Amino acid sequence: MQKILRQLSITILLCSSLYTASATTRAFYSDDNEKPSIQSAETILRTGEHNELSFLGKPQRLYNDLFLSGYDRPEVEEFRKVFLSPRYNSLLNSSMEDALELRLFVRKQLELENMPPELEYLPVVESYYKTKAKSRSGALGLWQFMSNSVYPYLTLNDYVDERLDPWKETTAAIKKLQDNYRIFGDWLLAIGAYNCGAGAMSRALAKAEKKDFWYLVEKELLPKQTRDYVPKLLAIADLVINADYYGTGTSLHKEEYETLYNEVNGLFDYVTVQKAYSLKTLAQEMRIDTDTILLLNPSFIEGFTHPVKESTIRVPLGMGESAQEALANIKPIDFPIKYKVVKGDTLWGISKHFGVTVSAICELNNIKENSVLSIGKILYIPSK
């Protein structure tokens, strides 16, 4: 009997200490069937650390508060439920793991700029970290820039689309978010403006009594997509940052982040050229895999650098000198003729008409010799 009473006293004391520590606490048992009620004293203080305590022999995982506010709102909870479902939880985890290097690069840039860590998960909302993702409205890339919103952040022309370059687009997205924050002075408003545009956000705020994102949501002063945009980000960030708490299994990869290297760091060598150079020819001259050069330079959409403007080619770290030597041995492509494909055209026929080889046309346009030409396609024809 004394043993039972002693155990009961210890239990009551522990409950009392935990209950009085905070009125806003959450608990998570390893056994989902035995979660405490909201009124229960079996709660645990959010400490900002992933420590585990034991209550009545069961582990309880502590919760990491987010930097951004509002993660306890019902709008966020709705998206938490969605991404806790098996289908979307699997999608979330796979997108996090498949894009690990880019994800860590984004994290590093945010840390260097002293920006909210939750922004690491904005590319999930935008593209699920897919560098070639394209929306129905034409937004492109990891951060989904529209063609009419690239200036002054990115370059877009007939030869270059920097929205396809995840490193450059990350830098651009960070600058755009910082600009939004300077305008609105609030991160939730800045993030919302990234979705709907600074103009739309300013017009919504002009109608609002409170300059607060959640007030705009409650009064439906923002487009539905933007009202969902921020809650979705907060829900995803919460589930990943507190993966242990929710049992989602998503890794933060802290150890990998502490030992970043080369491409994960976004560290490369660069060479600058003034004319059009074939990336494939450069790779062959450097004796490295063609896919490596193409992967590091995805913004050169035709497979060669800009014919008349300065271009910077990204090469693996430590290979800058090798790239310079290779370029010295490569003849640049003369400014190519533009030819629009018409019905009945073949690569062989076009090559005969312009007096160049089929392989030269294919290399310049990054296509295969057996490619079927679509009517209206623009081909670039090299000089003889």
CSV table of C-alpha atoms in Angstrom, one decimal:
chain,number,residue,atom,x,y,z
A,1,MET,CA,0.0,0.0,0.0
A,2,GLN,CA,2.8,2.5,0.9
A,3,LYS,CA,4.5,1.8,-2.4
A,4,ILE,CA,1.3,2.5,-4.3
A,5,LEU,CA,0.7,5.8,-2.3
A,6,ARG,CA,4.3,6.9,-2.9
A,7,GLN,CA,3.9,6.2,-6.7
A,8,LEU,CA,0.7,8.1,-6.7
A,9,SER,CA,2.3,11.1,-4.9
A,10,ILE,CA,5.1,11.3,-7.5
A,11,THR,CA,2.6,11.1,-10.3
A,12,ILE,CA,0.4,13.9,-8.8
A,13,LEU,CA,3.5,16.1,-8.3
A,14,LEU,CA,4.7,15.6,-11.8
A,15,CYS,CA,1.3,16.4,-13.2
A,16,SER,CA,1.1,19.5,-11.1
A,17,SER,CA,4.6,20.7,-12.2
A,18,LEU,CA,3.8,20.2,-15.9
A,19,TYR,CA,0.4,21.7,-15.7
A,20,THR,CA,1.5,24.9,-14.0
A,21,ALA,CA,4.5,25.3,-16.3
A,22,SER,CA,2.4,26.6,-19.2
A,23,ALA,CA,-1.3,27.0,-20.0
A,24,THR,CA,-0.6,26.5,-23.7
A,25,THR,CA,1.1,23.1,-24.0
A,26,ARG,CA,0.8,20.1,-26.2
A,27,ALA,CA,1.7,16.4,-25.8
A,28,PHE,CA,2.3,13.5,-28.1
A,29,TYR,CA,2.5,9.9,-27.0
A,30,SER,CA,4.2,7.2,-29.0
A,31,ASP,CA,0.9,5.3,-28.6
A,32,ASP,CA,-1.6,7.4,-30.6
A,33,ASN,CA,-4.5,5.7,-28.9
A,34,GLU,CA,-3.6,7.2,-25.5
A,35,LYS,CA,-3.4,10.9,-26.2
A,36,PRO,CA,-4.5,13.1,-23.2
A,37,SER,CA,-7.5,15.4,-23.5
A,38,ILE,CA,-7.1,19.2,-23.7
A,39,GLN,CA,-8.2,19.5,-20.1
A,40,SER,CA,-5.8,16.8,-18.8
A,41,ALA,CA,-2.8,17.7,-16.7
A,42,GLU,CA,-0.8,15.2,-18.8
A,43,THR,CA,0.6,18.0,-20.9
A,44,ILE,CA,4.1,19.1,-21.7
A,45,LEU,CA,5.8,22.5,-22.1
A,46,ARG,CA,6.9,23.7,-25.5
A,47,THR,CA,10.6,24.3,-25.0
A,48,GLY,CA,11.9,24.8,-28.5
A,49,GLU,CA,14.1,21.6,-28.1
A,50,HIS,CA,13.5,18.1,-29.3
A,51,ASN,CA,14.1,16.5,-25.9
A,52,GLU,CA,12.0,13.5,-24.7
A,53,LEU,CA,10.5,13.2,-21.2
A,54,SER,CA,8.8,10.3,-19.8
A,55,PHE,CA,5.4,10.4,-18.2
A,56,LEU,CA,4.0,7.2,-16.6
A,57,GLY,CA,6.6,5.3,-18.6
A,58,LYS,CA,5.6,6.7,-22.0
A,59,PRO,CA,7.8,9.1,-24.1
A,60,GLN,CA,6.5,12.6,-24.7
A,61,ARG,CA,8.0,14.7,-27.5
A,62,LEU,CA,8.5,18.3,-27.0
A,63,TYR,CA,7.3,20.9,-29.6
A,64,ASN,CA,9.4,23.5,-31.5
A,65,ASP,CA,7.6,26.8,-31.7
A,66,LEU,CA,7.8,28.4,-35.2
A,67,PHE,CA,9.3,31.8,-35.9
A,68,LEU,CA,6.2,32.9,-37.8
A,69,SER,CA,3.0,33.3,-35.9
A,70,GLY,CA,-0.4,31.8,-36.6
A,71,TYR,CA,0.6,28.1,-36.8
A,72,ASP,CA,-2.1,27.3,-34.1
A,73,ARG,CA,-4.9,28.9,-36.2
A,74,PRO,CA,-7.7,26.7,-37.6
A,75,GLU,CA,-6.8,27.6,-41.1
A,76,VAL,CA,-3.4,26.1,-40.6
A,77,GLU,CA,-4.9,23.1,-38.8
A,78,GLU,CA,-6.9,22.2,-41.9
A,79,PHE,CA,-3.8,21.9,-44.0
A,80,ARG,CA,-2.0,20.0,-41.2
A,81,LYS,CA,-4.8,17.4,-41.5
A,82,VAL,CA,-4.3,17.2,-45.2
A,83,PHE,CA,-0.6,16.7,-45.0
A,84,LEU,CA,-0.9,14.2,-42.2
A,85,SER,CA,-3.0,12.0,-44.5
A,86,PRO,CA,-1.0,9.0,-45.9
A,87,ARG,CA,-1.1,10.3,-49.5
A,88,TYR,CA,0.1,13.9,-48.9
A,89,ASN,CA,2.5,12.9,-46.1
A,90,SER,CA,4.2,10.6,-48.6
A,91,LEU,CA,4.3,13.4,-51.2
A,92,LEU,CA,5.7,15.8,-48.7
A,93,ASN,CA,8.4,13.4,-47.5
A,94,SER,CA,9.4,12.4,-51.1
A,95,SER,CA,9.7,16.0,-52.2
A,96,MET,CA,11.9,16.8,-49.2
A,97,GLU,CA,14.2,13.9,-49.8
A,98,ASP,CA,14.4,14.1,-53.6
A,99,ALA,CA,15.5,17.8,-53.4
A,100,LEU,CA,17.8,17.4,-50.4
A,101,GLU,CA,20.7,19.3,-51.9
A,102,LEU,CA,18.6,22.2,-53.1
A,103,ARG,CA,16.7,22.3,-49.8
A,104,LEU,CA,19.9,22.6,-47.8
A,105,PHE,CA,21.1,25.3,-50.2
A,106,VAL,CA,17.9,27.2,-49.6
A,107,ARG,CA,18.3,26.8,-45.9
A,108,LYS,CA,21.8,28.2,-46.0
A,109,GLN,CA,20.8,31.3,-48.0
A,110,LEU,CA,17.9,32.0,-45.6
A,111,GLU,CA,20.3,31.7,-42.7
A,112,LEU,CA,22.8,34.0,-44.3
A,113,GLU,CA,20.1,36.6,-44.9
A,114,ASN,CA,18.6,36.1,-41.4
A,115,MET,CA,15.2,35.3,-42.7
A,116,PRO,CA,12.5,33.1,-41.2
A,117,PRO,CA,13.5,29.4,-41.4
A,118,GLU,CA,9.9,28.4,-42.5
A,119,LEU,CA,10.7,29.9,-45.9
A,120,GLU,CA,12.7,26.7,-46.6
A,121,TYR,CA,9.3,25.1,-47.3
A,122,LEU,CA,7.9,27.8,-49.6
A,123,PRO,CA,9.3,25.9,-52.7
A,124,VAL,CA,7.1,22.9,-51.5
A,125,VAL,CA,4.1,25.1,-51.7
A,126,GLU,CA,5.2,26.5,-55.0
A,127,SER,CA,6.5,23.5,-56.9
A,128,TYR,CA,7.2,20.6,-54.5
A,129,TYR,CA,10.9,21.5,-55.1
A,130,LYS,CA,10.7,20.6,-58.8
A,131,THR,CA,13.1,22.8,-60.8
A,132,LYS,CA,11.2,22.4,-64.1
A,133,ALA,CA,7.7,22.8,-62.6
A,134,LYS,CA,5.3,24.9,-64.8
A,135,SER,CA,1.9,26.1,-63.7
A,136,ARG,CA,-1.1,26.5,-65.9
A,137,SER,CA,-0.6,30.3,-65.7
A,138,GLY,CA,3.0,29.9,-67.0
A,139,ALA,CA,4.9,30.3,-63.7
A,140,LEU,CA,8.1,28.4,-63.9
A,141,GLY,CA,10.8,26.8,-61.8
A,142,LEU,CA,11.4,26.0,-58.1
A,143,TRP,CA,10.0,29.4,-56.9
A,144,GLN,CA,7.4,29.8,-59.8
A,145,PHE,CA,8.2,33.2,-61.2
A,146,MET,CA,5.9,34.5,-63.9
A,147,SER,CA,7.4,35.9,-67.0
A,148,ASN,CA,6.0,39.3,-66.3
A,149,SER,CA,7.5,39.3,-62.8
A,150,VAL,CA,11.1,38.3,-63.5
A,151,TYR,CA,12.4,41.8,-63.8
A,152,PRO,CA,14.6,43.0,-62.1
A,153,TYR,CA,15.4,39.7,-60.4
A,154,LEU,CA,16.1,37.3,-63.3
A,155,THR,CA,17.0,37.3,-67.0
A,156,LEU,CA,14.5,36.0,-69.6
A,157,ASN,CA,15.0,36.2,-73.4
A,158,ASP,CA,15.2,33.9,-76.4
A,159,TYR,CA,18.4,32.2,-75.2
A,160,VAL,CA,18.2,32.4,-71.4
A,161,ASP,CA,15.5,31.6,-68.9
A,162,GLU,CA,17.0,31.9,-65.4
A,163,ARG,CA,13.8,30.7,-63.8
A,164,LEU,CA,15.1,27.2,-64.6
A,165,ASP,CA,18.3,27.8,-62.6
A,166,PRO,CA,17.4,26.9,-59.0
A,167,TRP,CA,20.4,28.7,-57.6
A,168,LYS,CA,19.7,32.0,-59.4
A,169,GLU,CA,16.0,31.7,-58.8
A,170,THR,CA,16.5,31.1,-55.1
A,171,THR,CA,18.6,34.3,-54.9
A,172,ALA,CA,15.8,36.1,-56.8
A,173,ALA,CA,13.0,34.8,-54.6
A,174,ILE,CA,14.9,35.8,-51.5
A,175,LYS,CA,15.4,39.3,-52.8
A,176,LYS,CA,11.7,39.5,-53.8
A,177,LEU,CA,10.6,38.4,-50.3
A,178,GLN,CA,13.0,40.9,-48.7
A,179,ASP,CA,11.5,43.7,-50.9
A,180,ASN,CA,8.0,42.7,-49.9
A,181,TYR,CA,9.1,42.8,-46.2
A,182,ARG,CA,10.5,46.2,-46.6
A,183,ILE,CA,7.2,47.4,-48.1
A,184,PHE,CA,4.8,45.8,-45.6
A,185,GLY,CA,7.0,45.3,-42.5
A,186,ASP,CA,5.5,41.9,-41.7
A,187,TRP,CA,6.6,38.5,-42.9
A,188,LEU,CA,3.1,37.0,-43.3
A,189,LEU,CA,2.1,40.0,-45.5
A,190,ALA,CA,5.4,39.7,-47.4
A,191,ILE,CA,4.8,36.0,-48.0
A,192,GLY,CA,1.2,36.6,-49.0
A,193,ALA,CA,2.4,39.3,-51.4
A,194,TYR,CA,4.8,36.8,-53.0
A,195,ASN,CA,1.7,34.9,-54.1
A,196,CYS,CA,-0.8,37.6,-55.1
A,197,GLY,CA,1.6,40.5,-55.8
A,198,ALA,CA,2.6,43.6,-53.9
A,199,GLY,CA,-0.1,45.6,-55.7
A,200,ALA,CA,-2.9,43.3,-54.7
A,201,MET,CA,-1.7,43.2,-51.1
A,202,SER,CA,-1.5,47.0,-50.9
A,203,ARG,CA,-5.0,47.3,-52.3
A,204,ALA,CA,-6.3,44.8,-49.7
A,205,LEU,CA,-4.6,46.6,-46.9
A,206,ALA,CA,-6.1,49.9,-48.0
A,207,LYS,CA,-9.5,48.4,-47.4
A,208,ALA,CA,-8.6,46.9,-44.0
A,209,GLU,CA,-9.0,48.4,-40.5
A,210,LYS,CA,-6.0,46.3,-39.3
A,211,LYS,CA,-2.7,45.8,-41.2
A,212,ASP,CA,-2.7,42.1,-40.3
A,213,PHE,CA,-2.7,39.0,-42.6
A,214,TRP,CA,-5.2,37.1,-40.5
A,215,TYR,CA,-7.6,40.0,-40.4
A,216,LEU,CA,-7.4,40.1,-44.3
A,217,VAL,CA,-8.2,36.4,-44.2
A,218,GLU,CA,-11.2,36.7,-41.9
A,219,LYS,CA,-12.6,39.6,-43.9
A,220,GLU,CA,-11.9,37.8,-47.2
A,221,LEU,CA,-10.0,40.8,-48.6
A,222,LEU,CA,-7.4,38.6,-50.3
A,223,PRO,CA,-7.9,36.1,-53.2
A,224,LYS,CA,-8.8,32.5,-52.0
A,225,GLN,CA,-5.4,31.2,-53.3
A,226,THR,CA,-3.5,33.7,-51.1
A,227,ARG,CA,-5.7,33.1,-48.1
A,228,ASP,CA,-4.7,29.4,-48.4
A,229,TYR,CA,-1.1,30.1,-49.3
A,230,VAL,CA,0.3,31.2,-46.0
A,231,PRO,CA,-1.6,28.6,-43.9
A,232,LYS,CA,-0.4,25.9,-46.2
A,233,LEU,CA,3.2,27.0,-45.7
A,234,LEU,CA,2.8,27.2,-42.0
A,235,ALA,CA,1.3,23.7,-41.9
A,236,ILE,CA,4.1,22.1,-44.0
A,237,ALA,CA,6.8,23.9,-42.0
A,238,ASP,CA,5.2,22.8,-38.7
A,239,LEU,CA,5.0,19.2,-39.8
A,240,VAL,CA,8.6,19.1,-41.0
A,241,ILE,CA,10.2,21.1,-38.2
A,242,ASN,CA,8.2,19.1,-35.6
A,243,ALA,CA,8.4,15.7,-37.4
A,244,ASP,CA,9.2,13.9,-34.2
A,245,TYR,CA,6.2,15.5,-32.5
A,246,TYR,CA,3.7,14.6,-35.2
A,247,GLY,CA,5.4,11.3,-36.1
A,248,THR,CA,5.7,12.2,-39.8
A,249,GLY,CA,9.1,10.7,-40.3
A,250,THR,CA,10.5,13.8,-42.2
A,251,SER,CA,14.2,14.4,-41.6
A,252,LEU,CA,15.6,17.8,-41.0
A,253,HIS,CA,19.0,16.5,-42.0
A,254,LYS,CA,20.9,18.6,-39.4
A,255,GLU,CA,24.0,16.5,-39.7
A,256,GLU,CA,24.2,16.9,-43.5
A,257,TYR,CA,23.6,20.7,-43.1
A,258,GLU,CA,26.5,21.0,-40.7
A,259,THR,CA,28.8,19.4,-43.2
A,260,LEU,CA,27.7,21.1,-46.4
A,261,TYR,CA,30.1,20.8,-49.3
A,262,ASN,CA,30.5,21.9,-53.0
A,263,GLU,CA,27.2,21.8,-54.9
A,264,VAL,CA,25.2,21.5,-51.7
A,265,ASN,CA,26.8,24.7,-50.6
A,266,GLY,CA,26.1,26.2,-54.0
A,267,LEU,CA,29.9,26.7,-54.5
A,268,PHE,CA,31.1,26.5,-58.1
A,269,ASP,CA,33.7,28.0,-60.4
A,270,TYR,CA,32.6,30.3,-63.2
A,271,VAL,CA,33.8,31.4,-66.6
A,272,THR,CA,32.5,34.4,-68.5
A,273,VAL,CA,32.1,34.4,-72.3
A,274,GLN,CA,30.9,37.1,-74.8
A,275,LYS,CA,29.7,34.8,-77.6
A,276,ALA,CA,27.6,31.7,-78.2
A,277,TYR,CA,29.4,28.5,-77.0
A,278,SER,CA,27.9,25.0,-77.1
A,279,LEU,CA,27.7,23.6,-73.6
A,280,LYS,CA,28.1,20.0,-75.0
A,281,THR,CA,31.2,21.0,-76.9
A,282,LEU,CA,32.6,22.6,-73.7
A,283,ALA,CA,31.9,19.4,-71.7
A,284,GLN,CA,33.6,17.3,-74.4
A,285,GLU,CA,36.7,19.5,-74.5
A,286,MET,CA,36.9,19.5,-70.6
A,287,ARG,CA,36.5,15.7,-70.7
A,288,ILE,CA,33.6,15.7,-68.2
A,289,ASP,CA,30.1,14.3,-68.5
A,290,THR,CA,27.8,16.5,-70.7
A,291,ASP,CA,24.9,16.1,-68.2
A,292,THR,CA,27.1,17.7,-65.5
A,293,ILE,CA,27.5,20.9,-67.6
A,294,LEU,CA,23.8,21.0,-68.6
A,295,LEU,CA,22.7,20.4,-65.0
A,296,LEU,CA,24.8,23.2,-63.7
A,297,ASN,CA,23.6,25.6,-66.5
A,298,PRO,CA,19.9,24.9,-67.0
A,299,SER,CA,19.1,28.6,-67.9
A,300,PHE,CA,20.7,28.3,-71.4
A,301,ILE,CA,17.6,26.9,-72.9
A,302,GLU,CA,19.0,26.4,-76.4
A,303,GLY,CA,22.1,24.6,-75.2
A,304,PHE,CA,24.5,27.4,-75.9
A,305,THR,CA,25.3,30.8,-74.3
A,306,HIS,CA,23.9,34.0,-75.5
A,307,PRO,CA,25.3,35.0,-78.9
A,308,VAL,CA,25.9,38.7,-78.2
A,309,LYS,CA,25.5,39.3,-74.5
A,310,GLU,CA,27.9,38.3,-71.7
A,311,SER,CA,27.2,34.9,-70.2
A,312,THR,CA,28.5,33.2,-67.1
A,313,ILE,CA,29.0,29.5,-67.3
A,314,ARG,CA,28.9,27.5,-64.1
A,315,VAL,CA,31.4,24.6,-63.8
A,316,PRO,CA,32.3,22.2,-60.9
A,317,LEU,CA,34.4,23.7,-58.1
A,318,GLY,CA,38.1,23.6,-59.0
A,319,MET,CA,37.6,23.3,-62.8
A,320,GLY,CA,37.6,27.0,-63.7
A,321,GLU,CA,41.0,27.0,-65.2
A,322,SER,CA,40.2,23.8,-67.1
A,323,ALA,CA,37.1,25.5,-68.5
A,324,GLN,CA,39.1,28.5,-69.6
A,325,GLU,CA,41.6,26.3,-71.4
A,326,ALA,CA,38.8,24.4,-73.1
A,327,LEU,CA,37.1,27.6,-74.3
A,328,ALA,CA,40.3,28.7,-75.9
A,329,ASN,CA,40.2,25.6,-78.1
A,330,ILE,CA,36.6,26.0,-79.1
A,331,LYS,CA,35.3,28.0,-82.0
A,332,PRO,CA,32.3,30.1,-80.8
A,333,ILE,CA,29.0,29.8,-82.8
A,334,ASP,CA,28.4,32.7,-85.1
A,335,PHE,CA,25.1,34.5,-84.4
A,336,PRO,CA,22.7,31.9,-85.8
A,337,ILE,CA,19.9,32.4,-88.3
A,338,LYS,CA,16.4,31.9,-86.9
A,339,TYR,CA,14.3,29.6,-89.1
A,340,LYS,CA,10.6,28.7,-88.4
A,341,VAL,CA,9.6,25.2,-89.3
A,342,VAL,CA,6.8,24.9,-91.9
A,343,LYS,CA,4.8,21.9,-93.1
A,344,GLY,CA,7.0,19.3,-94.9
A,345,ASP,CA,10.3,20.4,-93.3
A,346,THR,CA,12.9,17.9,-92.3
A,347,LEU,CA,16.2,18.3,-90.7
A,348,TRP,CA,18.0,16.9,-93.8
A,349,GLY,CA,16.1,19.4,-96.1
A,350,ILE,CA,16.8,22.4,-93.8
A,351,SER,CA,20.5,21.4,-93.6
A,352,LYS,CA,20.8,21.2,-97.4
A,353,HIS,CA,19.0,24.6,-97.8
A,354,PHE,CA,21.5,26.4,-95.5
A,355,GLY,CA,24.5,24.4,-96.4
A,356,VAL,CA,25.2,23.0,-92.9
A,357,THR,CA,25.2,19.6,-91.4
A,358,VAL,CA,22.3,18.0,-89.6
A,359,SER,CA,24.5,17.3,-86.6
A,360,ALA,CA,25.5,21.0,-86.4
A,361,ILE,CA,21.8,22.0,-86.4
A,362,CYS,CA,21.0,19.4,-83.7
A,363,GLU,CA,23.9,20.4,-81.5
A,364,LEU,CA,22.9,24.1,-81.7
A,365,ASN,CA,19.3,23.4,-80.9
A,366,ASN,CA,19.9,20.6,-78.4
A,367,ILE,CA,17.8,18.1,-80.3
A,368,LYS,CA,18.4,14.6,-81.7
A,369,GLU,CA,18.9,13.8,-85.4
A,370,ASN,CA,15.7,11.7,-85.5
A,371,SER,CA,13.6,14.4,-83.8
A,372,VAL,CA,10.2,15.1,-85.4
A,373,LEU,CA,9.9,18.8,-86.1
A,374,SER,CA,6.7,20.6,-85.1
A,375,ILE,CA,5.3,23.3,-87.3
A,376,GLY,CA,6.2,26.7,-86.0
A,377,LYS,CA,9.2,25.5,-84.0
A,378,ILE,CA,12.1,28.0,-84.2
A,379,LEU,CA,15.4,26.4,-85.2
A,380,TYR,CA,18.8,28.2,-84.9
A,381,ILE,CA,21.0,27.7,-87.9
A,382,PRO,CA,24.8,27.9,-87.4
A,383,SER,CA,27.0,29.8,-89.9
A,384,LYS,CA,28.8,27.7,-92.5
